[in-house]
Amino acid sequence: YVTQAVESILNQTYKKFEFIIIDDSSNDSTFKILKNFKKIDKRIILIRNRENLGVTKSLNKALAKASGKYIVRMDADDWSYPERFQMQTGLMKTHPNVVVSGSYIEVCDSNLKTKYIRKYPHDDANIRKHIFRYSPFAHPVTIWKAEVLKKERYNEAINVAQDYELYFRVGKLGKFMNLDKPLLKLRMHKQSISTIMSNAQSK
């Protein structure tokens, strides 16, 4: 799925960004595919872990390389709508007190056919109202204020739901917000983290 994922980022209407890709010690053709993309697009910064570090440590590794004002993230099996960056950076610029923002997502099958739309509360008050019951953001479609995320970082003692714990910390430093439209297709398949680790995430 990595080709579709990468292409969805390269095809964004908002063009001025660096594209940091972490290959977490893949053992298939993924790295070869990524190297070919790097040859054709200079925005790509490709990093390969010598050993599998897992999501949390890989996220922090990417953070250390990032130089932009905002951090946008996505997983290797998902797909972003072309206007995603444009809309999300626009929101952050017009709401400078927001530290992290997201949107609705389309939960899809392995072929990216939409099963249903997962909605999230929009404004800061409602997000805080629900945060103790469930995670109020879809992590793969989040955008963060870089200075805040670099300061707090992901807790490397946490292997799953690392985003949920982080929202509580960054929420002390600014506001929350979600756009009321889907900007990402979340692919569900047998090998996805959401499928394999669902019980651990719930705990």
PDB file of C-alpha atoms in Angstrom:
ATOM      1  CA  TYR A   1       0.000   0.000   0.000  1.00  0.00           C
ATOM      2  CA  VAL A   2       2.998   2.328   0.351  1.00  0.00           C
ATOM      3  CA  THR A   3       2.883   3.540  -3.271  1.00  0.00           C
ATOM      4  CA  GLN A   4      -0.667   4.855  -2.913  1.00  0.00           C
ATOM      5  CA  ALA A   5       0.189   6.406   0.447  1.00  0.00           C
ATOM      6  CA  VAL A   6       3.242   8.270  -0.875  1.00  0.00           C
ATOM      7  CA  GLU A   7       1.469   9.416  -4.040  1.00  0.00           C
ATOM      8  CA  SER A   8      -1.377  10.877  -1.980  1.00  0.00           C
ATOM      9  CA  ILE A   9       1.155  13.112  -0.202  1.00  0.00           C
ATOM     10  CA  LEU A  10       3.093  14.096  -3.320  1.00  0.00           C
ATOM     11  CA  ASN A  11      -0.208  15.051  -5.007  1.00  0.00           C
ATOM     12  CA  GLN A  12      -1.204  17.572  -2.327  1.00  0.00           C
ATOM     13  CA  THR A  13      -2.448  20.949  -3.592  1.00  0.00           C
ATOM     14  CA  TYR A  14      -0.225  22.539  -0.926  1.00  0.00           C
ATOM     15  CA  LYS A  15       3.289  22.000  -2.308  1.00  0.00           C
ATOM     16  CA  LYS A  16       5.758  23.595   0.113  1.00  0.00           C
ATOM     17  CA  PHE A  17       6.690  20.844   2.561  1.00  0.00           C
ATOM     18  CA  GLU A  18       9.415  18.355   3.441  1.00  0.00           C
ATOM     19  CA  PHE A  19       8.369  14.710   3.305  1.00  0.00           C
ATOM     20  CA  ILE A  20      10.112  12.623   5.955  1.00  0.00           C
ATOM     21  CA  ILE A  21       9.610   8.889   5.457  1.00  0.00           C
ATOM     22  CA  ILE A  22      10.771   6.362   8.055  1.00  0.00           C
ATOM     23  CA  ASP A  23      11.232   2.806   6.811  1.00  0.00           C
ATOM     24  CA  ASP A  24      11.125   0.798  10.036  1.00  0.00           C
ATOM     25  CA  SER A  25      13.444  -1.979   8.839  1.00  0.00           C
ATOM     26  CA  SER A  26      11.051  -3.378   6.223  1.00  0.00           C
ATOM     27  CA  ASN A  27      11.871  -6.822   4.804  1.00  0.00           C
ATOM     28  CA  ASP A  28       9.991  -6.596   1.500  1.00  0.00           C
ATOM     29  CA  SER A  29      10.217  -4.267  -1.519  1.00  0.00           C
ATOM     30  CA  THR A  30       9.134  -1.170   0.434  1.00  0.00           C
ATOM     31  CA  PHE A  31      12.560   0.477   0.682  1.00  0.00           C
ATOM     32  CA  LYS A  32      13.252  -0.014  -3.034  1.00  0.00           C
ATOM     33  CA  ILE A  33       9.920   1.659  -3.853  1.00  0.00           C
ATOM     34  CA  LEU A  34      10.733   4.543  -1.507  1.00  0.00           C
ATOM     35  CA  LYS A  35      14.199   5.045  -3.018  1.00  0.00           C
ATOM     36  CA  ASN A  36      12.612   5.356  -6.464  1.00  0.00           C
ATOM     37  CA  PHE A  37      10.247   8.027  -5.157  1.00  0.00           C
ATOM     38  CA  LYS A  38      13.173   9.902  -3.594  1.00  0.00           C
ATOM     39  CA  LYS A  39      14.909  10.021  -6.980  1.00  0.00           C
ATOM     40  CA  ILE A  40      11.970  11.872  -8.544  1.00  0.00           C
ATOM     41  CA  ASP A  41      10.999  14.215  -5.700  1.00  0.00           C
ATOM     42  CA  LYS A  42      13.574  16.275  -3.773  1.00  0.00           C
ATOM     43  CA  ARG A  43      11.132  16.968  -0.929  1.00  0.00           C
ATOM     44  CA  ILE A  44      11.559  13.400   0.313  1.00  0.00           C
ATOM     45  CA  ILE A  45      13.912  12.716   3.226  1.00  0.00           C
ATOM     46  CA  LEU A  46      14.233   8.944   3.460  1.00  0.00           C
ATOM     47  CA  ILE A  47      15.437   7.268   6.656  1.00  0.00           C
ATOM     48  CA  ARG A  48      15.790   3.522   7.170  1.00  0.00           C
ATOM     49  CA  ASN A  49      16.006   2.040  10.656  1.00  0.00           C
ATOM     50  CA  ARG A  50      18.686  -0.654  10.956  1.00  0.00           C
ATOM     51  CA  GLU A  51      16.372  -2.553  13.285  1.00  0.00           C
ATOM     52  CA  ASN A  52      12.639  -2.398  13.886  1.00  0.00           C
ATOM     53  CA  LEU A  53      12.054   0.405  16.426  1.00  0.00           C
ATOM     54  CA  GLY A  54       8.266   0.460  16.388  1.00  0.00           C
ATOM     55  CA  VAL A  55       5.909   3.375  15.823  1.00  0.00           C
ATOM     56  CA  THR A  56       6.701   5.532  18.867  1.00  0.00           C
ATOM     57  CA  LYS A  57      10.491   5.672  18.468  1.00  0.00           C
ATOM     58  CA  SER A  58      10.152   6.102  14.702  1.00  0.00           C
ATOM     59  CA  LEU A  59       7.825   9.074  15.213  1.00  0.00           C
ATOM     60  CA  ASN A  60      10.355  10.752  17.503  1.00  0.00           C
ATOM     61  CA  LYS A  61      13.136  10.016  15.015  1.00  0.00           C
ATOM     62  CA  ALA A  62      11.147  11.808  12.306  1.00  0.00           C
ATOM     63  CA  LEU A  63      10.444  14.704  14.686  1.00  0.00           C
ATOM     64  CA  ALA A  64      14.168  15.215  15.252  1.00  0.00           C
ATOM     65  CA  LYS A  65      14.623  15.677  11.485  1.00  0.00           C
ATOM     66  CA  ALA A  66      11.634  17.950  10.924  1.00  0.00           C
ATOM     67  CA  SER A  67      12.245  21.648  10.321  1.00  0.00           C
ATOM     68  CA  GLY A  68       8.772  22.937   9.444  1.00  0.00           C
ATOM     69  CA  LYS A  69       6.343  25.071  11.433  1.00  0.00           C
ATOM     70  CA  TYR A  70       3.778  22.266  11.474  1.00  0.00           C
ATOM     71  CA  ILE A  71       4.005  18.480  11.657  1.00  0.00           C
ATOM     72  CA  VAL A  72       1.549  16.420   9.627  1.00  0.00           C
ATOM     73  CA  ARG A  73       1.607  12.642   9.887  1.00  0.00           C
ATOM     74  CA  MET A  74       0.210   9.609   8.139  1.00  0.00           C
ATOM     75  CA  ASP A  75       0.703   5.842   8.141  1.00  0.00           C
ATOM     76  CA  ALA A  76       2.042   3.819   5.219  1.00  0.00           C
ATOM     77  CA  ASP A  77      -1.274   2.126   4.435  1.00  0.00           C
ATOM     78  CA  ASP A  78      -3.540   5.195   4.473  1.00  0.00           C
ATOM     79  CA  TRP A  79      -4.445   7.776   1.834  1.00  0.00           C
ATOM     80  CA  SER A  80      -4.812  11.567   2.138  1.00  0.00           C
ATOM     81  CA  TYR A  81      -7.176  13.718   0.082  1.00  0.00           C
ATOM     82  CA  PRO A  82      -5.309  16.238  -2.141  1.00  0.00           C
ATOM     83  CA  GLU A  83      -6.631  19.262  -0.229  1.00  0.00           C
ATOM     84  CA  ARG A  84      -5.671  17.880   3.191  1.00  0.00           C
ATOM     85  CA  PHE A  85      -2.496  19.947   3.769  1.00  0.00           C
ATOM     86  CA  GLN A  86      -4.106  23.094   2.336  1.00  0.00           C
ATOM     87  CA  MET A  87      -7.077  22.887   4.685  1.00  0.00           C
ATOM     88  CA  GLN A  88      -5.139  21.850   7.766  1.00  0.00           C
ATOM     89  CA  THR A  89      -2.383  24.451   7.490  1.00  0.00           C
ATOM     90  CA  GLY A  90      -5.101  27.046   6.799  1.00  0.00           C
ATOM     91  CA  LEU A  91      -6.842  26.115  10.040  1.00  0.00           C
ATOM     92  CA  MET A  92      -3.615  26.309  12.056  1.00  0.00           C
ATOM     93  CA  LYS A  93      -2.737  29.719  10.592  1.00  0.00           C
ATOM     94  CA  THR A  94      -6.164  31.195  11.355  1.00  0.00           C
ATOM     95  CA  HIS A  95      -6.258  29.642  14.843  1.00  0.00           C
ATOM     96  CA  PRO A  96      -2.717  30.198  16.224  1.00  0.00           C
ATOM     97  CA  ASN A  97      -3.725  29.003  19.708  1.00  0.00           C
ATOM     98  CA  VAL A  98      -4.499  25.483  18.381  1.00  0.00           C
ATOM     99  CA  VAL A  99      -1.698  22.985  19.137  1.00  0.00           C
ATOM    100  CA  VAL A 100      -3.169  19.911  17.453  1.00  0.00           C
ATOM    101  CA  SER A 101      -5.998  19.468  14.984  1.00  0.00           C
ATOM    102  CA  GLY A 102      -7.556  16.665  12.973  1.00  0.00           C
ATOM    103  CA  SER A 103     -10.595  15.855  10.874  1.00  0.00           C
ATOM    104  CA  TYR A 104     -13.152  13.180  10.135  1.00  0.00           C
ATOM    105  CA  ILE A 105     -11.828  10.036   8.447  1.00  0.00           C
ATOM    106  CA  GLU A 106     -13.257   7.472   6.060  1.00  0.00           C
ATOM    107  CA  VAL A 107     -12.759   3.956   7.416  1.00  0.00           C
ATOM    108  CA  CYS A 108     -12.109   1.773   4.367  1.00  0.00           C
ATOM    109  CA  ASP A 109     -11.481  -1.815   3.350  1.00  0.00           C
ATOM    110  CA  SER A 110      -8.152  -2.971   1.886  1.00  0.00           C
ATOM    111  CA  ASN A 111      -9.116  -1.468  -1.501  1.00  0.00           C
ATOM    112  CA  LEU A 112      -9.901   1.952   0.004  1.00  0.00           C
ATOM    113  CA  LYS A 113     -13.634   1.468  -0.482  1.00  0.00           C
ATOM    114  CA  THR A 114     -15.357   3.498   2.231  1.00  0.00           C
ATOM    115  CA  LYS A 115     -17.241   1.509   4.874  1.00  0.00           C
ATOM    116  CA  TYR A 116     -18.294   4.467   7.018  1.00  0.00           C
ATOM    117  CA  ILE A 117     -17.205   7.940   8.112  1.00  0.00           C
ATOM    118  CA  ARG A 118     -15.797   8.301  11.616  1.00  0.00           C
ATOM    119  CA  LYS A 119     -16.666  11.702  13.045  1.00  0.00           C
ATOM    120  CA  TYR A 120     -15.023  13.598  15.891  1.00  0.00           C
ATOM    121  CA  PRO A 121     -16.062  16.605  18.003  1.00  0.00           C
ATOM    122  CA  HIS A 122     -15.106  19.916  16.364  1.00  0.00           C
ATOM    123  CA  ASP A 123     -14.392  22.550  18.999  1.00  0.00           C
ATOM    124  CA  ASP A 124     -12.066  22.655  21.991  1.00  0.00           C
ATOM    125  CA  ALA A 125     -14.806  22.444  24.630  1.00  0.00           C
ATOM    126  CA  ASN A 126     -16.448  19.345  23.139  1.00  0.00           C
ATOM    127  CA  ILE A 127     -13.116  17.641  22.491  1.00  0.00           C
ATOM    128  CA  ARG A 128     -12.150  18.115  26.146  1.00  0.00           C
ATOM    129  CA  LYS A 129     -15.577  16.913  27.202  1.00  0.00           C
ATOM    130  CA  HIS A 130     -15.035  13.574  25.427  1.00  0.00           C
ATOM    131  CA  ILE A 131     -11.285  13.039  25.838  1.00  0.00           C
ATOM    132  CA  PHE A 132     -11.679  10.872  28.962  1.00  0.00           C
ATOM    133  CA  ARG A 133     -14.059   8.524  27.122  1.00  0.00           C
ATOM    134  CA  TYR A 134     -12.243   8.050  23.815  1.00  0.00           C
ATOM    135  CA  SER A 135      -9.403   9.508  21.768  1.00  0.00           C
ATOM    136  CA  PRO A 136     -10.800  12.718  20.222  1.00  0.00           C
ATOM    137  CA  PHE A 137      -8.527  12.668  17.167  1.00  0.00           C
ATOM    138  CA  ALA A 138      -7.678  10.223  14.398  1.00  0.00           C
ATOM    139  CA  HIS A 139      -3.895  10.129  14.811  1.00  0.00           C
ATOM    140  CA  PRO A 140      -3.017   9.508  11.105  1.00  0.00           C
ATOM    141  CA  VAL A 141      -4.799  12.725  10.079  1.00  0.00           C
ATOM    142  CA  THR A 142      -3.438  15.043  12.781  1.00  0.00           C
ATOM    143  CA  ILE A 143      -1.493  18.273  12.287  1.00  0.00           C
ATOM    144  CA  TRP A 144       0.573  19.638  15.171  1.00  0.00           C
ATOM    145  CA  LYS A 145       2.287  22.889  16.034  1.00  0.00           C
ATOM    146  CA  ALA A 146       5.901  21.767  15.614  1.00  0.00           C
ATOM    147  CA  GLU A 147       7.381  23.694  18.549  1.00  0.00           C
ATOM    148  CA  VAL A 148       4.888  22.051  20.916  1.00  0.00           C
ATOM    149  CA  LEU A 149       5.269  18.530  19.543  1.00  0.00           C
ATOM    150  CA  LYS A 150       9.071  18.748  19.544  1.00  0.00           C
ATOM    151  CA  LYS A 151       8.993  19.892  23.154  1.00  0.00           C
ATOM    152  CA  GLU A 152       6.651  17.179  24.417  1.00  0.00           C
ATOM    153  CA  ARG A 153       7.513  14.289  22.056  1.00  0.00           C
ATOM    154  CA  TYR A 154       5.950  10.848  22.135  1.00  0.00           C
ATOM    155  CA  ASN A 155       6.487   8.790  25.287  1.00  0.00           C
ATOM    156  CA  GLU A 156       8.731   5.923  24.160  1.00  0.00           C
ATOM    157  CA  ALA A 157       7.616   3.787  27.111  1.00  0.00           C
ATOM    158  CA  ILE A 158       4.245   3.495  25.355  1.00  0.00           C
ATOM    159  CA  ASN A 159       4.052   1.186  22.334  1.00  0.00           C
ATOM    160  CA  VAL A 160       0.386   1.675  21.402  1.00  0.00           C
ATOM    161  CA  ALA A 161      -2.056   4.578  21.877  1.00  0.00           C
ATOM    162  CA  GLN A 162       0.994   6.845  22.217  1.00  0.00           C
ATOM    163  CA  ASP A 163      -0.991   9.652  20.624  1.00  0.00           C
ATOM    164  CA  TYR A 164      -3.785   9.473  23.221  1.00  0.00           C
ATOM    165  CA  GLU A 165      -1.364  10.032  26.114  1.00  0.00           C
ATOM    166  CA  LEU A 166       0.273  12.910  24.241  1.00  0.00           C
ATOM    167  CA  TYR A 167      -3.016  14.785  23.710  1.00  0.00           C
ATOM    168  CA  PHE A 168      -3.365  15.160  27.487  1.00  0.00           C
ATOM    169  CA  ARG A 169       0.072  16.796  27.719  1.00  0.00           C
ATOM    170  CA  VAL A 170      -0.191  19.155  24.743  1.00  0.00           C
ATOM    171  CA  GLY A 171      -3.736  20.081  25.793  1.00  0.00           C
ATOM    172  CA  LYS A 172      -2.209  22.025  28.664  1.00  0.00           C
ATOM    173  CA  LEU A 173      -0.345  24.209  26.181  1.00  0.00           C
ATOM    174  CA  GLY A 174      -3.101  25.206  23.769  1.00  0.00           C
ATOM    175  CA  LYS A 175      -6.426  24.483  22.111  1.00  0.00           C
ATOM    176  CA  PHE A 176      -7.838  21.482  20.227  1.00  0.00           C
ATOM    177  CA  MET A 177      -9.843  21.487  16.998  1.00  0.00           C
ATOM    178  CA  ASN A 178     -11.184  19.129  14.313  1.00  0.00           C
ATOM    179  CA  LEU A 179     -12.380  19.910  10.790  1.00  0.00           C
ATOM    180  CA  ASP A 180     -15.870  18.602  10.083  1.00  0.00           C
ATOM    181  CA  LYS A 181     -15.053  16.732   6.888  1.00  0.00           C
ATOM    182  CA  PRO A 182     -13.003  13.602   6.050  1.00  0.00           C
ATOM    183  CA  LEU A 183      -9.471  14.325   4.823  1.00  0.00           C
ATOM    184  CA  LEU A 184      -8.050  10.800   5.037  1.00  0.00           C
ATOM    185  CA  LYS A 185      -8.969   7.248   4.117  1.00  0.00           C
ATOM    186  CA  LEU A 186      -7.979   4.830   6.903  1.00  0.00           C
ATOM    187  CA  ARG A 187      -7.303   1.420   5.402  1.00  0.00           C
ATOM    188  CA  MET A 188      -8.356  -1.548   7.546  1.00  0.00           C
ATOM    189  CA  HIS A 189      -6.749  -4.896   6.726  1.00  0.00           C
ATOM    190  CA  LYS A 190      -5.429  -7.956   8.532  1.00  0.00           C
ATOM    191  CA  GLN A 191      -1.924  -6.505   8.964  1.00  0.00           C
ATOM    192  CA  SER A 192      -2.917  -2.987  10.039  1.00  0.00           C
ATOM    193  CA  ILE A 193      -1.923  -1.791  13.503  1.00  0.00           C
ATOM    194  CA  SER A 194      -5.558  -0.929  14.240  1.00  0.00           C
ATOM    195  CA  THR A 195      -6.487  -4.569  13.626  1.00  0.00           C
ATOM    196  CA  ILE A 196      -3.523  -6.342  15.232  1.00  0.00           C
ATOM    197  CA  MET A 197      -3.205  -4.114  18.290  1.00  0.00           C
ATOM    198  CA  SER A 198      -6.853  -3.191  18.915  1.00  0.00           C
ATOM    199  CA  ASN A 199      -7.052  -4.995  22.264  1.00  0.00           C
ATOM    200  CA  ALA A 200      -3.775  -3.511  23.497  1.00  0.00           C
ATOM    201  CA  GLN A 201      -4.883  -0.030  22.377  1.00  0.00           C
ATOM    202  CA  SER A 202      -8.158  -0.384  24.272  1.00  0.00           C
ATOM    203  CA  LYS A 203      -6.336  -1.423  27.449  1.00  0.00           C
TER     204      LYS A 203
END
